[in-house]
PDB file of C-alpha atoms in Angstrom:
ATOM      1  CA  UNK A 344     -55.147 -59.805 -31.342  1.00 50.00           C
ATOM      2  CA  UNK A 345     -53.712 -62.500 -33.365  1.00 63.00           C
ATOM      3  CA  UNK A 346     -52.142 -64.211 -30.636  1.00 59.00           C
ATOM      4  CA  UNK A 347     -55.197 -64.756 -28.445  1.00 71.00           C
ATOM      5  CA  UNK A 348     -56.938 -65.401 -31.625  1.00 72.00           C
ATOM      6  CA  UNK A 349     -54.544 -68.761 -32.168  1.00 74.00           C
ATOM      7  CA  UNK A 350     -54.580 -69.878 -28.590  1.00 75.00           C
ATOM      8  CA  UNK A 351     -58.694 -69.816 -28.984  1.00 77.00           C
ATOM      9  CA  UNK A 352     -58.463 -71.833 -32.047  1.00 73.00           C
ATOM     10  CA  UNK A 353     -55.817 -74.146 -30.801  1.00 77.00           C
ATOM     11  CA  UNK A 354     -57.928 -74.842 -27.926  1.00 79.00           C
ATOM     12  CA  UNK A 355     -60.688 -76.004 -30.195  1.00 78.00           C
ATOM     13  CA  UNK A 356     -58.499 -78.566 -31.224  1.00 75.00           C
ATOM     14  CA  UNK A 357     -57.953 -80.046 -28.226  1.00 79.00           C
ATOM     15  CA  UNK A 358     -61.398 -79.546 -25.597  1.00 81.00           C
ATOM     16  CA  UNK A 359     -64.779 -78.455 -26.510  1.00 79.00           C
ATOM     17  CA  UNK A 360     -64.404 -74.592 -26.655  1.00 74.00           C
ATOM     18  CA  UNK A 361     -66.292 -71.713 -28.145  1.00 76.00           C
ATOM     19  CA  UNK A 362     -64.417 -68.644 -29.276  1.00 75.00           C
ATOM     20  CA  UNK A 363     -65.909 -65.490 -31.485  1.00 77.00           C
ATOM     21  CA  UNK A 364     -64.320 -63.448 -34.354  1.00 73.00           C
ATOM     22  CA  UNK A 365     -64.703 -59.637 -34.671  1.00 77.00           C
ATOM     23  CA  UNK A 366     -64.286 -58.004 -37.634  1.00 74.00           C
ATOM     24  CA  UNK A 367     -64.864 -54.237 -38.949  1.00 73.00           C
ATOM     25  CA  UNK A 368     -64.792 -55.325 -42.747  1.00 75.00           C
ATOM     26  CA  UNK A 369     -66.840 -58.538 -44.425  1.00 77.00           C
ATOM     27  CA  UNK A 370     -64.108 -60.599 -45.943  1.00 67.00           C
ATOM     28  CA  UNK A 371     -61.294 -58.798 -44.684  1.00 66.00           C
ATOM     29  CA  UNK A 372     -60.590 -62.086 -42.511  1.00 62.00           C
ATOM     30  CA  UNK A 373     -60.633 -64.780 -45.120  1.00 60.00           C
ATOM     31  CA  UNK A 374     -57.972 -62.949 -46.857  1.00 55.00           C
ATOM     32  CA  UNK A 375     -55.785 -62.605 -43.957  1.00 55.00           C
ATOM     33  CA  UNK A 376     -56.216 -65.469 -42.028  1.00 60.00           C
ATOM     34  CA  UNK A 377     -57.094 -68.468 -44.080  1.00 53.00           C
ATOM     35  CA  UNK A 378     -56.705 -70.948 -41.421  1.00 52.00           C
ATOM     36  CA  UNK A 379     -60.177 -69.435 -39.614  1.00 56.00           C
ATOM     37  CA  UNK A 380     -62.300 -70.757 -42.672  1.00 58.00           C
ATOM     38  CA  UNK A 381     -65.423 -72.780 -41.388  1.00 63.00           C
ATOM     39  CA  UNK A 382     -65.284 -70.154 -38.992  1.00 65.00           C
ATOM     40  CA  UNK A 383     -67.838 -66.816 -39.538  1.00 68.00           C
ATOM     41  CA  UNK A 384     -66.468 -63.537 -38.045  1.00 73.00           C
ATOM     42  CA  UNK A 385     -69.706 -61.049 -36.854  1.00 75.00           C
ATOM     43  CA  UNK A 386     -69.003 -57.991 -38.968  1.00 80.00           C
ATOM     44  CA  UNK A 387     -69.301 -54.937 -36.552  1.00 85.00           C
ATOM     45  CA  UNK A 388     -68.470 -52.217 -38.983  1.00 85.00           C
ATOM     46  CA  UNK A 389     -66.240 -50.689 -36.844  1.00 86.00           C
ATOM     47  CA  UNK A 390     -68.850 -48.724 -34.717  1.00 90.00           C
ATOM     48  CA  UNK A 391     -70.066 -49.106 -31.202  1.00 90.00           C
ATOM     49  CA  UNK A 392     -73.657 -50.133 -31.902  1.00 92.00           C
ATOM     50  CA  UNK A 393     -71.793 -52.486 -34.406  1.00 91.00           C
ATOM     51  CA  UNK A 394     -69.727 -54.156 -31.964  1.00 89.00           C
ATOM     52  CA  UNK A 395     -72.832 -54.185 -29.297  1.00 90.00           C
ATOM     53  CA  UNK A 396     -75.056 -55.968 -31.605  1.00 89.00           C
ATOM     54  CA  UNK A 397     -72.291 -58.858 -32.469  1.00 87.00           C
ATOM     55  CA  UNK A 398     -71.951 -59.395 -28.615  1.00 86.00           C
ATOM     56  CA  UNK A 399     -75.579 -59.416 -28.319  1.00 87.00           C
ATOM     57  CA  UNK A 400     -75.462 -61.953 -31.283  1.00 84.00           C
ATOM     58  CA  UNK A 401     -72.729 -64.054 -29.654  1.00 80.00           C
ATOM     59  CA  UNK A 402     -74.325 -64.190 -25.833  1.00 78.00           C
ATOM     60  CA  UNK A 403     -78.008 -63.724 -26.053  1.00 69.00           C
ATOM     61  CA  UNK A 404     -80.633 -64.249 -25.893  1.00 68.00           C
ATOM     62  CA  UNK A 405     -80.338 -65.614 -22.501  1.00 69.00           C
ATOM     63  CA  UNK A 406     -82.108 -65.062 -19.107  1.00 66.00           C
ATOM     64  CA  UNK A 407     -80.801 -62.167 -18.231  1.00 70.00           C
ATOM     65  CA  UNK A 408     -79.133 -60.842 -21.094  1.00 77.00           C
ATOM     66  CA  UNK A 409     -79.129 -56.701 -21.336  1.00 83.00           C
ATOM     67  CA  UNK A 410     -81.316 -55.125 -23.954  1.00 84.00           C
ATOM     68  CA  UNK A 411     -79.355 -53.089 -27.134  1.00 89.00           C
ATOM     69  CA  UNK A 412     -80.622 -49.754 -25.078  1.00 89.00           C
ATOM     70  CA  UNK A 413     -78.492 -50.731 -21.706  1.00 87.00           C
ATOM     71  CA  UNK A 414     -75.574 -51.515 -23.551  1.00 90.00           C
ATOM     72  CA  UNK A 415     -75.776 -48.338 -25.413  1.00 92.00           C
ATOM     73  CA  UNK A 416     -76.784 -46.191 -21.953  1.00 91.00           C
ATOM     74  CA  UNK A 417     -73.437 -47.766 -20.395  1.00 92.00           C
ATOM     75  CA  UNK A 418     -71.232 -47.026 -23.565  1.00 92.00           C
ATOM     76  CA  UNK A 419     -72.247 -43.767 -23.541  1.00 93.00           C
ATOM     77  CA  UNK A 420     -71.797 -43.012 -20.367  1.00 94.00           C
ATOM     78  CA  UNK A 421     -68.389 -44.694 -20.226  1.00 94.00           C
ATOM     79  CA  UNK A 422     -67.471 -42.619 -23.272  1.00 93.00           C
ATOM     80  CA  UNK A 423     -68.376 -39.587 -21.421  1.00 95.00           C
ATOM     81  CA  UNK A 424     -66.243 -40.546 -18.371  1.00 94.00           C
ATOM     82  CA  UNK A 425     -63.219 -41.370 -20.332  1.00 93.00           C
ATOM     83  CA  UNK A 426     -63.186 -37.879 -22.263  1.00 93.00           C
ATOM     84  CA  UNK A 427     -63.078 -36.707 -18.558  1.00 94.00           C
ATOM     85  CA  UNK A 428     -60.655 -38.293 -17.486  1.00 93.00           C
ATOM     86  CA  UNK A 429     -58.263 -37.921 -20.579  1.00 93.00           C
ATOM     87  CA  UNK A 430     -58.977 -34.256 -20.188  1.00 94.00           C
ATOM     88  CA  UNK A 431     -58.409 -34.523 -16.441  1.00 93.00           C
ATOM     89  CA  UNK A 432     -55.213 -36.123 -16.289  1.00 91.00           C
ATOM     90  CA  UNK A 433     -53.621 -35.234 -20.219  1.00 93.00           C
ATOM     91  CA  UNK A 434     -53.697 -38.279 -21.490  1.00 90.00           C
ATOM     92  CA  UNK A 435     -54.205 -38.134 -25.688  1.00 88.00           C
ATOM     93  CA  UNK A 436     -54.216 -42.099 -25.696  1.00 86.00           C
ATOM     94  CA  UNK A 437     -57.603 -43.681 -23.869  1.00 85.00           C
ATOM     95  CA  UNK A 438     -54.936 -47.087 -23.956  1.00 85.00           C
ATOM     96  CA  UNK A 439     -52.428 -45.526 -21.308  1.00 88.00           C
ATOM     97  CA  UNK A 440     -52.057 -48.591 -18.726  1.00 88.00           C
ATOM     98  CA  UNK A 441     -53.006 -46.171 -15.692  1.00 90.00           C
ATOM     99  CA  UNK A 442     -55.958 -44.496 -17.417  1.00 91.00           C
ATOM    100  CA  UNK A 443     -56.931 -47.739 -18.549  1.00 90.00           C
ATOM    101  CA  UNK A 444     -56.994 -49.296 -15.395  1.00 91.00           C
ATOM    102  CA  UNK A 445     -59.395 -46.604 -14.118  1.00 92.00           C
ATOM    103  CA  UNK A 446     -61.796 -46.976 -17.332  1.00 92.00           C
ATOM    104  CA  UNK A 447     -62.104 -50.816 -16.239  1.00 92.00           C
ATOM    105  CA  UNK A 448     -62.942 -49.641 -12.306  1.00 93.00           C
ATOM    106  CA  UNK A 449     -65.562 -46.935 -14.447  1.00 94.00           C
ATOM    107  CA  UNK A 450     -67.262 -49.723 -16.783  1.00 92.00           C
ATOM    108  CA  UNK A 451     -67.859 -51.847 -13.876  1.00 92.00           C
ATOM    109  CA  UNK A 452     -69.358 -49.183 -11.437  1.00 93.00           C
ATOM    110  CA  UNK A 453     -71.641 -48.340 -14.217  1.00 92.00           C
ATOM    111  CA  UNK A 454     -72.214 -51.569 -15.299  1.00 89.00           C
ATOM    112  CA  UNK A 455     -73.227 -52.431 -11.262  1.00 89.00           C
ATOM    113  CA  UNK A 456     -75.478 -49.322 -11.383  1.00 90.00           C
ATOM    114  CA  UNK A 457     -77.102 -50.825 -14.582  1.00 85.00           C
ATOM    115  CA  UNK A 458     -77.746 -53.778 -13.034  1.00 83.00           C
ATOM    116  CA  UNK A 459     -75.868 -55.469 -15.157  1.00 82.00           C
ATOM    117  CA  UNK A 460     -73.069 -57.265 -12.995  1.00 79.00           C
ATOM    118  CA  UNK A 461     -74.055 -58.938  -9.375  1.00 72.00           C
TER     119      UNK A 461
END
């Protein structure tokens, strides 16, 4: 998402504002966007428990930040529910807009039942 990424850094130019860089591969990011040097992206490895542990990294530990294992429960469960539904309704592309909007409604009912949203 290049273009979100360069409204997040232009906004650190301007107001105090905090903004996190994802990447799959270590280095891949200094070579392709030079301009986010003095900035360090959290290399996921492009898997889930990759990506879980940079959020983790990024927002906790605070009060009531969810432990590795809920964030893995709710993934898994959401993964689960989307294979459903793609199976359900023939979609071959989790990224269709209507599917997608039902995977949103999905994360946050689990997310709810997880106690994880109020």
């Amino acid at each position: 998402m290049p273009f979100e990424l360069g409204i997040a850094y232009a906004l650190t130019r301007h107001q105090p504002h905090q903004f996190f860089v994802f990447e799959a591969k270590d280095h891949r990011l200094q070579a392709s966007l030079s301009d986010l040097n003095g900035h360090d992206p959290h290399i996921h490895g492009g898997t889930q428990d990759g990506i879980l542990r940079c959020i983790l990294d990024c927002f906790g530990p605070f009060t009531g930040t969810p432990s590795f294992s809920a964030l893995r429960t709710v993934t898994g469960r959401l993964n689960r529910s989307v294979r459903k539904l793609q199976r359900e309704q023939g979609f071959q592309n989790p990224f269709h807009p209507y599917l997608f909007r039902q995977m949103i409604r999905v994360a946050a009912e689990l997310a709810l039942a997880e106690g994880l949203l109020a």
